[in-house]
Short mmCIF file of C-alpha atoms and ligand atoms in Angstrom, two decimals:
data_model
loop_
_atom_site.label_atom_id
_atom_site.label_comp_id
_atom_site.label_asym_id
_atom_site.label_seq_id
_atom_site.Cartn_x
_atom_site.Cartn_y
_atom_site.Cartn_z
CA MET A 1 -14.87 5.18 8.61
CA GLY A 2 -12.43 2.63 7.25
CA GLY A 3 -9.56 5.10 7.10
CA ALA A 4 -10.28 6.38 10.60
CA VAL A 5 -10.35 2.80 11.94
CA ILE A 6 -7.05 1.98 10.20
CA ASP A 7 -5.34 5.07 11.63
CA ALA A 8 -6.68 4.43 15.13
CA THR A 9 -5.80 0.70 15.15
CA PRO A 10 -2.83 -0.14 17.38
CA THR A 11 0.22 -1.30 15.42
CA SER A 12 0.11 -4.81 16.93
CA ILE A 13 -3.42 -5.39 15.59
CA LYS A 14 -2.49 -3.89 12.21
CA GLU A 15 0.47 -6.28 12.05
CA PHE A 16 -1.84 -9.17 12.92
CA ALA A 17 -4.26 -8.15 10.16
CA VAL A 18 -1.53 -7.83 7.52
CA ARG A 19 -0.09 -11.20 8.58
CA GLU A 20 -3.36 -13.15 8.80
CA LEU A 21 -5.42 -11.46 6.10
CA GLY A 22 -2.79 -10.18 3.65
CA THR A 23 -4.35 -7.98 0.98
CA HIS A 24 -7.83 -9.15 2.12
CA ASP A 25 -7.42 -6.89 5.15
CA LYS A 26 -9.35 -4.05 3.53
CA PRO A 27 -12.40 -6.03 2.31
CA VAL A 28 -12.59 -7.71 5.74
CA LEU A 29 -12.40 -4.33 7.50
CA LEU A 30 -15.10 -2.84 5.27
CA THR A 31 -17.36 -5.89 5.73
CA VAL A 32 -17.04 -5.70 9.52
CA ILE A 33 -17.80 -1.95 9.47
CA ALA A 34 -20.85 -2.57 7.24
CA LEU A 35 -22.14 -5.33 9.55
CA VAL A 36 -21.73 -3.13 12.64
CA LEU A 37 -23.57 -0.29 10.88
CA VAL A 38 -26.41 -2.60 9.81
CA LEU A 39 -26.67 -3.87 13.38
CA LEU A 40 -26.82 -0.33 14.79
CA ALA A 41 -29.41 0.62 12.15
CA VAL A 42 -31.55 -2.39 13.11
CA VAL A 43 -31.33 -1.46 16.79
CA THR A 44 -32.32 2.14 15.93
CA GLY A 45 -35.24 0.90 13.81
CA ILE A 46 -36.59 -1.43 16.52
CA ALA A 47 -36.19 1.24 19.18
CA ALA A 48 -37.98 3.75 16.93
CA THR A 49 -41.12 1.61 16.84
CA ARG A 50 -41.36 1.99 20.67
CA TRP A 51 -39.91 5.44 21.34
CA ARG A 52 -40.03 8.09 18.63
CA VAL A 53 -37.12 9.94 20.24
CA ALA A 54 -34.88 7.03 19.16
CA ILE A 55 -35.27 8.21 15.55
CA GLY A 56 -33.52 11.47 16.29
CA VAL A 57 -30.97 10.09 18.72
CA GLY A 58 -30.01 7.01 16.65
CA THR A 59 -29.65 8.69 13.26
CA ALA A 60 -27.93 11.76 14.76
CA LEU A 61 -25.38 9.58 16.55
CA LEU A 62 -24.63 7.47 13.47
CA GLY A 63 -24.39 10.58 11.31
CA ALA A 64 -22.11 12.33 13.79
CA VAL A 65 -19.73 9.35 13.99
CA GLY A 66 -19.57 9.20 10.20
CA ALA A 67 -18.97 12.94 9.89
CA ALA A 68 -16.30 12.89 12.61
CA ALA A 69 -14.51 10.00 10.86
CA ALA A 70 -14.61 11.87 7.54
CA LEU A 71 -13.27 15.06 9.12
CA SER A 72 -10.47 13.13 10.85
CA ARG A 73 -8.95 12.23 7.46
CA PRO A 74 -5.70 14.08 6.78
CA ALA A 75 -6.90 15.73 3.58
CA ALA A 76 -10.44 16.44 4.83
CA THR A 77 -12.36 19.66 4.25
CA TRP A 78 -15.73 20.42 5.86
CA VAL A 79 -17.46 19.25 2.65
CA ASP A 80 -16.45 15.68 3.59
CA ALA A 81 -18.91 15.74 6.51
CA GLY A 82 -21.74 16.29 3.99
CA PRO A 83 -22.53 12.69 2.95
CA SER A 84 -22.79 11.48 6.57
CA LEU A 85 -24.97 14.40 7.64
CA LEU A 86 -27.16 14.11 4.55
CA GLY A 87 -27.42 10.36 5.15
CA ALA A 88 -28.47 10.94 8.75
CA VAL A 89 -31.17 13.43 7.72
CA VAL A 90 -32.52 11.08 5.01
CA ALA A 91 -32.43 8.13 7.42
CA GLY A 92 -34.22 10.12 10.11
CA LEU A 93 -36.95 11.28 7.71
CA ALA A 94 -37.36 7.77 6.27
CA LEU A 95 -37.64 6.21 9.70
CA TRP A 96 -40.09 8.88 10.83
CA TRP A 97 -42.21 8.31 7.71
CA LEU A 98 -42.13 4.52 8.12
CA THR A 99 -43.19 4.59 11.76
CA ARG A 100 -45.82 7.36 11.39
CA GLU A 101 -49.25 6.49 12.84
CA PRO A 102 -51.95 6.40 10.12
CA ARG A 103 -53.97 9.64 10.14
CA GLY A 104 -57.43 9.42 11.74
CA GLY A 105 -56.50 6.06 13.17
CA ALA A 106 -57.75 4.23 10.05
CA THR A 107 -56.05 0.87 9.82
CA ALA A 108 -54.57 -0.44 6.61
CA VAL A 109 -53.65 -3.86 7.93
CA ARG A 110 -54.79 -6.52 5.51
CA GLU A 111 -56.56 -9.67 6.66
CA ASP A 112 -53.27 -11.57 6.39
CA GLY A 113 -51.75 -9.14 8.89
CA VAL A 114 -49.55 -7.21 6.42
CA ASP A 115 -49.57 -3.42 6.76
CA ARG A 116 -50.15 -2.25 3.16
CA ARG A 117 -49.09 1.29 3.92
CA LEU A 118 -45.78 0.07 5.32
CA VAL A 119 -45.15 -2.15 2.28
CA LEU A 120 -45.83 0.78 -0.06
CA ARG A 121 -43.54 3.10 1.87
CA LEU A 122 -40.75 0.56 1.99
CA SER A 123 -41.04 0.02 -1.79
CA LEU A 124 -40.88 3.75 -2.46
CA LEU A 125 -37.83 4.08 -0.23
CA ALA A 126 -36.13 1.17 -2.00
CA VAL A 127 -36.74 2.81 -5.40
CA GLY A 128 -35.36 6.11 -4.10
CA ALA A 129 -32.29 4.48 -2.59
CA THR A 130 -31.57 2.53 -5.77
CA ALA A 131 -31.81 5.68 -7.89
CA ALA A 132 -29.48 7.57 -5.56
CA GLU A 133 -26.99 4.70 -5.60
CA ALA A 134 -27.11 4.46 -9.40
CA ALA A 135 -26.38 8.19 -9.62
CA ALA A 136 -23.45 7.91 -7.21
CA LEU A 137 -22.02 4.93 -9.10
CA THR A 138 -22.28 6.78 -12.41
CA VAL A 139 -20.36 9.75 -11.04
CA SER A 140 -17.60 7.63 -9.48
CA GLY A 141 -17.48 5.38 -12.56
CA GLN A 142 -16.94 8.42 -14.79
CA ARG A 143 -14.15 9.68 -12.57
CA GLU A 144 -12.49 6.27 -12.66
CA LYS A 145 -12.77 6.12 -16.45
CA ALA A 146 -11.34 9.62 -16.79
CA ALA A 147 -8.32 8.68 -14.65
CA GLY A 148 -7.77 5.49 -16.67
CA GLN A 149 -8.03 7.39 -19.96
CA SER A 150 -5.65 10.13 -18.91
CA ARG A 151 -3.17 7.42 -17.88
CA GLU A 152 -3.46 5.76 -21.29
CA ALA A 153 -3.15 9.11 -23.04
CA LEU A 154 0.03 10.01 -21.18
CA ARG A 155 3.13 9.61 -23.35
CA LEU A 156 6.35 9.19 -21.39
CA PRO A 157 9.56 10.54 -22.92
CA ALA A 158 12.45 8.17 -23.55
CA PRO A 159 15.03 8.03 -20.77
CA ALA A 160 18.14 10.16 -21.16
CA ASP A 161 19.92 7.47 -19.16
CA PRO A 162 18.34 4.08 -19.98
CA ALA A 163 18.64 0.93 -17.86
CA LYS A 164 21.40 -1.45 -18.83
CA PRO A 165 20.07 -4.51 -20.67
CA LEU A 166 19.51 -7.39 -18.24
CA PRO A 167 22.55 -9.70 -18.27
CA SER A 168 22.14 -12.94 -20.18
CA GLY A 169 21.43 -15.90 -17.96
CA ILE A 170 19.14 -13.88 -15.73
CA GLY A 171 16.10 -15.79 -14.45
CA ALA A 172 12.86 -15.55 -16.46
CA ASP A 173 10.90 -14.08 -13.54
CA PHE A 174 13.56 -11.55 -12.54
CA ASN A 175 11.12 -8.71 -13.16
CA THR A 176 7.86 -9.18 -11.33
CA PRO A 177 5.09 -9.83 -13.88
CA ASP A 178 2.48 -7.13 -14.45
CA GLY A 179 -0.30 -7.27 -11.91
CA ALA A 180 1.70 -9.59 -9.61
CA PHE A 181 3.55 -6.70 -7.96
CA TYR A 182 2.50 -6.48 -4.32
CA ARG A 183 0.45 -3.53 -3.14
CA VAL A 184 0.59 -2.11 0.39
CA ASP A 185 -1.08 1.17 1.34
CA THR A 186 -3.71 2.63 3.62
CA ALA A 187 -5.87 3.93 0.75
CA LEU A 188 -9.33 2.32 0.81
CA THR A 189 -10.09 3.86 -2.57
CA VAL A 190 -7.23 4.34 -5.01
CA PRO A 191 -6.64 8.07 -5.56
CA ARG A 192 -7.70 9.18 -9.07
CA ILE A 193 -5.44 12.05 -10.02
CA ASP A 194 -5.87 14.17 -13.12
CA PRO A 195 -2.33 14.51 -14.51
CA ALA A 196 -3.29 17.86 -16.07
CA THR A 197 -3.88 19.45 -12.67
CA TRP A 198 -1.26 17.49 -10.67
CA SER A 199 1.67 19.46 -9.32
CA LEU A 200 4.58 18.92 -6.98
CA ARG A 201 5.66 21.54 -4.47
CA ILE A 202 9.14 21.37 -2.93
CA HIS A 203 9.28 23.65 0.09
CA GLY A 204 10.32 23.96 3.74
CA MET A 205 14.03 24.27 4.48
CA VAL A 206 15.02 25.22 0.92
CA ASP A 207 16.48 28.41 -0.55
CA ARG A 208 14.06 28.46 -3.50
CA GLU A 209 10.63 26.88 -3.36
CA LEU A 210 9.84 24.86 -6.52
CA THR A 211 6.47 23.98 -8.01
CA LEU A 212 6.40 21.64 -10.99
CA THR A 213 3.56 20.47 -13.21
CA LEU A 214 3.77 16.98 -14.70
CA ALA A 215 4.73 18.43 -18.09
CA GLU A 216 7.57 20.37 -16.45
CA LEU A 217 8.72 17.29 -14.57
CA LEU A 218 8.74 15.22 -17.77
CA ARG A 219 10.91 17.81 -19.56
CA ARG A 220 13.80 16.93 -17.23
CA PRO A 221 16.29 14.20 -18.12
CA LEU A 222 14.83 10.85 -17.06
CA ILE A 223 16.69 7.83 -15.72
CA GLU A 224 15.52 4.24 -16.07
CA ARG A 225 16.52 1.64 -13.46
CA ASP A 226 15.71 -1.88 -12.33
CA LEU A 227 14.94 -1.62 -8.61
CA THR A 228 13.61 -4.02 -6.00
CA LEU A 229 10.99 -2.62 -3.64
CA ASN A 230 9.92 -4.37 -0.44
CA CYS A 231 7.70 -3.74 2.54
CA VAL A 232 8.90 -3.52 6.12
CA SER A 233 5.79 -5.51 7.10
CA ASN A 234 7.03 -8.54 5.16
CA GLU A 235 7.43 -11.62 7.37
CA VAL A 236 10.44 -13.89 6.80
CA GLY A 237 9.60 -15.70 3.55
CA GLY A 238 6.72 -13.29 2.85
CA PRO A 239 5.40 -12.02 -0.50
CA TYR A 240 5.68 -8.22 -0.19
CA ILE A 241 8.62 -7.72 -2.52
CA GLY A 242 8.94 -7.10 -6.24
CA THR A 243 11.34 -5.89 -8.90
CA ALA A 244 10.41 -3.58 -11.76
CA ARG A 245 11.99 -1.32 -14.37
CA TRP A 246 11.23 2.21 -13.22
CA LEU A 247 11.46 5.50 -15.12
CA GLY A 248 11.80 8.75 -13.24
CA VAL A 249 13.43 12.08 -12.51
CA PRO A 250 16.43 11.93 -10.16
CA LEU A 251 15.40 13.66 -6.93
CA GLY A 252 18.93 14.86 -6.12
CA ALA A 253 19.00 17.30 -9.06
CA LEU A 254 15.66 18.83 -8.04
CA LEU A 255 16.79 19.23 -4.44
CA ARG A 256 20.06 20.89 -5.52
CA GLU A 257 18.03 23.29 -7.61
CA ALA A 258 15.84 24.11 -4.62
CA GLY A 259 18.89 24.45 -2.40
CA VAL A 260 18.54 22.30 0.74
CA GLN A 261 19.38 24.37 3.81
CA SER A 262 21.89 23.05 6.29
CA GLY A 263 20.33 21.10 9.15
CA ALA A 264 17.51 19.67 7.03
CA ASP A 265 17.78 15.90 7.42
CA GLN A 266 14.26 14.73 6.50
CA ILE A 267 12.17 14.90 3.33
CA VAL A 268 8.50 14.59 4.21
CA ALA A 269 6.63 13.39 1.13
CA ARG A 270 2.88 14.08 1.22
CA SER A 271 0.41 12.30 -1.03
CA VAL A 272 -2.93 13.61 -2.26
CA GLU A 273 -4.84 11.43 0.23
CA GLY A 274 -2.78 12.70 3.15
CA MET A 275 -0.12 10.01 3.68
CA THR A 276 3.21 11.32 4.97
CA ILE A 277 6.44 9.39 4.38
CA GLY A 278 9.71 10.59 5.88
CA THR A 279 12.91 9.91 3.92
CA PRO A 280 16.45 10.83 5.03
CA VAL A 281 17.75 13.75 2.91
CA ALA A 282 21.10 11.98 2.55
CA THR A 283 19.51 9.18 0.50
CA ALA A 284 18.54 11.70 -2.18
CA LEU A 285 21.99 13.32 -2.39
CA ASP A 286 24.49 10.45 -1.97
CA GLY A 287 24.41 9.37 -5.61
CA ARG A 288 21.93 6.51 -5.42
CA ASP A 289 19.03 6.44 -7.89
CA THR A 290 16.40 8.02 -5.63
CA MET A 291 13.74 9.22 -8.04
CA LEU A 292 10.31 10.64 -8.62
CA ALA A 293 9.05 7.73 -10.71
CA VAL A 294 6.54 8.20 -13.52
CA GLY A 295 6.90 4.85 -15.30
CA MET A 296 6.87 1.17 -14.34
CA ASN A 297 7.83 -1.60 -16.76
CA GLY A 298 7.54 0.59 -19.86
CA GLU A 299 4.21 2.23 -19.02
CA PRO A 300 2.93 5.09 -16.89
CA LEU A 301 2.62 4.04 -13.24
CA PRO A 302 -0.49 1.91 -12.65
CA LEU A 303 -3.12 3.77 -10.58
CA ASP A 304 -2.52 1.32 -7.69
CA HIS A 305 1.19 2.02 -7.67
CA GLY A 306 1.00 5.80 -7.44
CA PHE A 307 -0.07 7.35 -10.78
CA PRO A 308 1.05 9.86 -11.88
CA VAL A 309 4.15 10.20 -9.64
CA ARG A 310 5.67 8.30 -6.71
CA MET A 311 8.96 8.33 -4.88
CA LEU A 312 11.44 5.45 -4.91
CA THR A 313 14.52 5.22 -2.72
CA PRO A 314 16.89 2.29 -3.36
CA GLY A 315 17.85 0.64 -0.08
CA LEU A 316 14.84 1.80 1.94
CA TYR A 317 11.63 -0.04 2.74
CA GLY A 318 8.55 1.38 1.02
CA TYR A 319 7.20 3.06 4.16
CA ALA A 320 10.38 5.19 4.38
CA GLY A 321 11.10 6.04 0.77
CA ALA A 322 8.36 5.21 -1.71
CA CYS A 323 5.45 7.64 -1.25
CA LYS A 324 2.77 6.99 -3.90
CA TRP A 325 0.48 9.71 -5.37
CA VAL A 326 3.01 12.25 -4.06
CA THR A 327 2.25 15.93 -4.43
CA GLU A 328 4.49 17.69 -1.90
CA LEU A 329 8.03 17.38 -0.59
CA GLU A 330 8.80 19.31 2.55
CA LEU A 331 12.40 19.64 3.73
CA THR A 332 12.50 19.52 7.51
CA THR A 333 14.19 17.63 10.36
CA PHE A 334 13.44 14.29 12.02
CA ASP A 335 13.26 16.16 15.34
CA ARG A 336 10.56 18.45 14.11
CA PHE A 337 8.17 16.04 12.38
CA ASP A 338 7.07 12.40 12.74
CA ALA A 339 5.68 10.93 9.51
CA TYR A 340 2.67 8.57 9.54
CA TRP A 341 4.48 5.30 10.34
CA VAL A 342 7.03 6.88 12.67
CA GLU A 343 4.16 8.31 14.72
CA ARG A 344 3.05 4.69 15.06
CA GLY A 345 6.38 3.49 16.39
CA TRP A 346 8.20 2.35 13.23
CA GLY A 347 11.86 3.25 12.76
CA THR A 348 12.85 6.56 11.19
CA GLN A 349 15.60 5.34 8.82
CA GLY A 350 13.90 2.39 7.08
CA THR A 351 17.11 0.73 5.85
CA VAL A 352 16.44 -2.61 4.11
CA LYS A 353 17.88 -5.63 5.97
CA THR A 354 19.69 -8.42 4.16
CA ALA A 355 17.25 -11.29 3.58
CA SER A 356 16.58 -14.35 1.46
CA ARG A 357 13.62 -16.52 0.54
CA ILE A 358 13.03 -20.06 -0.75
CA ASP A 359 10.46 -19.99 -3.57
CA LYS A 360 10.91 -23.56 -4.80
CA PRO A 361 9.91 -26.05 -3.49
CA LYS A 362 6.84 -24.73 -1.69
CA PRO A 363 6.50 -25.38 2.06
CA PHE A 364 5.15 -28.89 2.78
CA ALA A 365 5.70 -30.00 -0.84
CA ARG A 366 6.15 -33.74 -1.56
CA MET A 367 8.73 -34.76 -4.10
CA ALA A 368 10.58 -37.78 -5.41
CA ALA A 369 14.02 -38.64 -4.08
CA GLY A 370 17.03 -37.65 -6.20
CA SER A 371 18.09 -34.36 -7.70
CA VAL A 372 15.82 -31.50 -6.53
CA THR A 373 16.26 -27.84 -7.52
CA VAL A 374 15.90 -25.47 -4.59
CA ALA A 375 15.60 -21.85 -5.73
CA GLY A 376 14.67 -18.39 -4.57
CA VAL A 377 15.77 -14.79 -4.20
CA ALA A 378 18.02 -12.84 -1.84
CA TRP A 379 18.21 -9.08 -1.41
CA ALA A 380 20.27 -6.38 0.28
CA GLN A 381 19.57 -3.24 -1.74
CA ARG A 382 22.52 -0.78 -1.80
CA ARG A 383 24.92 -3.47 -0.55
CA GLY A 384 24.24 -6.28 -3.01
CA ILE A 385 24.37 -10.03 -2.45
CA ALA A 386 27.77 -11.78 -2.26
CA ALA A 387 26.68 -15.32 -1.38
CA VAL A 388 23.65 -17.49 -0.62
CA GLU A 389 23.87 -20.74 1.32
CA VAL A 390 21.46 -23.57 1.96
CA SER A 391 21.33 -25.87 4.97
CA VAL A 392 19.47 -29.19 4.99
CA ASP A 393 18.12 -30.46 8.35
CA GLY A 394 20.27 -27.93 10.23
CA GLY A 395 23.50 -29.31 8.71
CA ALA A 396 26.51 -27.51 7.24
CA TRP A 397 25.86 -24.45 5.03
CA MET A 398 26.40 -25.25 1.35
CA PRO A 399 26.92 -22.55 -1.29
CA ALA A 400 24.07 -21.92 -3.74
CA GLU A 401 24.67 -20.76 -7.31
CA LEU A 402 23.93 -17.05 -7.87
CA LEU A 403 22.31 -16.05 -11.16
CA PRO A 404 23.38 -12.80 -12.81
CA THR A 405 21.51 -9.76 -11.46
CA ALA A 406 20.92 -6.18 -12.61
CA SER A 407 22.60 -4.25 -9.80
CA ILE A 408 23.17 -4.02 -6.05
CA ASP A 409 19.72 -2.42 -5.86
CA THR A 410 17.91 -5.49 -7.16
CA TRP A 411 17.40 -8.92 -5.73
CA THR A 412 19.63 -11.82 -6.73
CA GLN A 413 18.13 -15.10 -7.87
CA TRP A 414 19.82 -18.26 -6.60
CA ARG A 415 19.53 -22.02 -7.05
CA PHE A 416 20.89 -25.09 -5.36
CA THR A 417 20.84 -28.70 -6.47
CA TRP A 418 19.90 -30.94 -3.58
CA LYS A 419 20.43 -34.71 -3.53
CA ALA A 420 17.23 -35.46 -1.68
CA SER A 421 16.95 -38.69 0.32
CA PRO A 422 13.56 -40.14 1.35
CA GLY A 423 11.96 -38.78 4.53
CA PRO A 424 10.94 -35.47 6.06
CA HIS A 425 13.45 -32.62 5.67
CA SER A 426 13.88 -28.99 6.52
CA LEU A 427 15.55 -26.52 4.15
CA ALA A 428 16.95 -23.19 5.33
CA VAL A 429 18.56 -20.30 3.41
CA ARG A 430 20.79 -17.41 4.42
CA ALA A 431 22.51 -14.65 2.45
CA THR A 432 25.72 -12.68 2.85
CA ASP A 433 25.84 -9.12 1.55
CA ARG A 434 28.83 -7.59 -0.21
CA THR A 435 30.05 -5.93 2.99
CA GLY A 436 30.57 -9.51 4.25
CA ALA A 437 27.75 -9.40 6.79
CA VAL A 438 25.87 -12.68 7.13
CA GLN A 439 22.09 -12.54 7.46
CA PRO A 440 21.41 -13.06 11.20
CA SER A 441 19.53 -16.11 12.45
CA ALA A 442 17.77 -14.32 15.31
CA ARG A 443 14.06 -13.98 14.66
CA ALA A 444 12.70 -10.45 14.79
CA THR A 445 9.14 -9.37 14.00
CA PRO A 446 8.59 -6.85 11.18
CA PHE A 447 7.81 -4.17 13.80
CA PRO A 448 9.57 -1.78 14.29
CA ASP A 449 12.26 -1.91 11.57
CA GLY A 450 11.95 -5.12 9.54
CA ALA A 451 11.91 -8.90 10.14
CA THR A 452 15.07 -10.98 10.54
CA GLY A 453 15.66 -14.73 10.66
CA TRP A 454 16.33 -17.53 8.19
CA HIS A 455 13.54 -18.68 5.93
CA THR A 456 13.09 -22.38 6.71
CA ILE A 457 10.60 -24.76 5.10
CA SER A 458 9.58 -28.39 5.65
CA VAL A 459 9.24 -30.82 2.76
CA THR A 460 8.69 -34.55 2.37
CA VAL A 461 10.73 -36.66 -0.02
CA GLY A 462 9.55 -40.02 -1.35
N1 MTE B 1 0.45 7.35 -0.47
C1 MTE B 1 0.94 6.22 0.05
N2 MTE B 1 2.16 5.79 -0.36
C2 MTE B 1 2.69 4.66 0.14
C3 MTE B 1 2.00 3.89 1.12
C4 MTE B 1 0.71 4.36 1.54
O1 MTE B 1 0.04 3.76 2.39
N3 MTE B 1 0.23 5.52 0.97
N4 MTE B 1 2.55 2.74 1.61
C5 MTE B 1 4.00 2.58 1.49
C6 MTE B 1 4.43 1.22 1.75
S1 MTE B 1 4.33 0.68 3.37
C7 MTE B 1 4.98 0.42 0.77
S2 MTE B 1 5.68 -1.06 1.18
C8 MTE B 1 4.97 0.83 -0.64
C9 MTE B 1 4.31 -0.22 -1.51
O2 MTE B 1 4.28 0.19 -2.85
P1 MTE B 1 3.45 -0.66 -3.90
O3 MTE B 1 2.03 -0.75 -3.37
O4 MTE B 1 3.55 0.07 -5.19
O5 MTE B 1 4.07 -2.03 -3.98
O6 MTE B 1 4.28 2.06 -0.83
C10 MTE B 1 4.55 3.04 0.14
N5 MTE B 1 3.92 4.25 -0.29
MO1 MO B 2 5.44 -1.19 3.52
#
């Protein structure tokens, strides 16, 4: 149900949910769906005490909606309709049993007005439901454990081409700490993939179709790179950006082996749960470090971030180049196929826009007058950051100090020493990339191809 609601939600409402609820959007969605279902079940139950036909109609309708939602999922097979249909049958039988007239008209109502037969039936149903739930939890718990264990058991080879050591003087939090890396996806349950049965198929407009197991993929020379990944849904100043040290197989070599046919301009990456992400073919062949990543910060990919294999494309937002839990790459054209987000109106190319963010001080912070360190990050993957400037109260732009960074594909940390005078102040930041382009001031919403505008915060001194 949740997945079907997400896919059917208009982009404007999705944007609103991401903005207002952040990563709570999924729990909120599931809670609302549960409340609506409980309400419909209550209505069915009350109606069933008056009209017996409501038992059949109510449970059949709820079951049909559930089954239809399950079958609408991209990776659905007819088996997926089973739980909803089974649930409807069990609900119908339970409701019928609960509302059955006592045989022979004998009444079991106690003197205090409680129907003993009803209490007994409800208790039996509760026991049955609890047992069924316990069984379901055991099965899903075992699957989860198995996925976690196979991740821990996976040994990643050393990179043939390791990342350069981070330059001295780099900020302490240059790499995003474990567990703090943002997560954005439509998966309501994280896919649990058995690495032993995982495979990747490269097909479509290629001369030779390729199918690789994980073991075969890991036998290829691996590269290791520090890369910054960010989400197109990030608002100006928003949190959906992180930098990690990734290990993976360069995609360009695999595509050359498969032989990309002329005219193919789109790679459609498909994940096990049915996501499709369209990436321009050129970004895999122009020499950048586009990869099928298997490792993140020295370990196999976390389950949340795409275990066992995900794509990463430097310079593209995640929705256009970073398919998690990938299992298929189809070479095709942008004319012929719209990937998931493009179908919903987002841009096809997904090129990261130059942007910058103030991390210190926090918005609405109070601080003492005098020397105040203003600091943050700026990013323009593939172009690199040439300068960052700070403006106080809309005044002249003053250069910030840039800390050393790993490459043009990672963010650049910056700091600025501000002689703060008492009173309310606004602080703004803007970046210039290495092509000389200054980050534009015009505000644009994240939809359809990424937010623009200067991050500006208000603080109080004294
Ligand atoms: N399978 C799958 N891959 C996906 C997505 C998704 O919904 N499903 N979301 C994309 C988006 S919009 C972003 S920004 C990145 C986020 O990657 P992360 O969760 O590892 O930070 O994953 C991309 N890959
Ligand atoms: Mo994203």
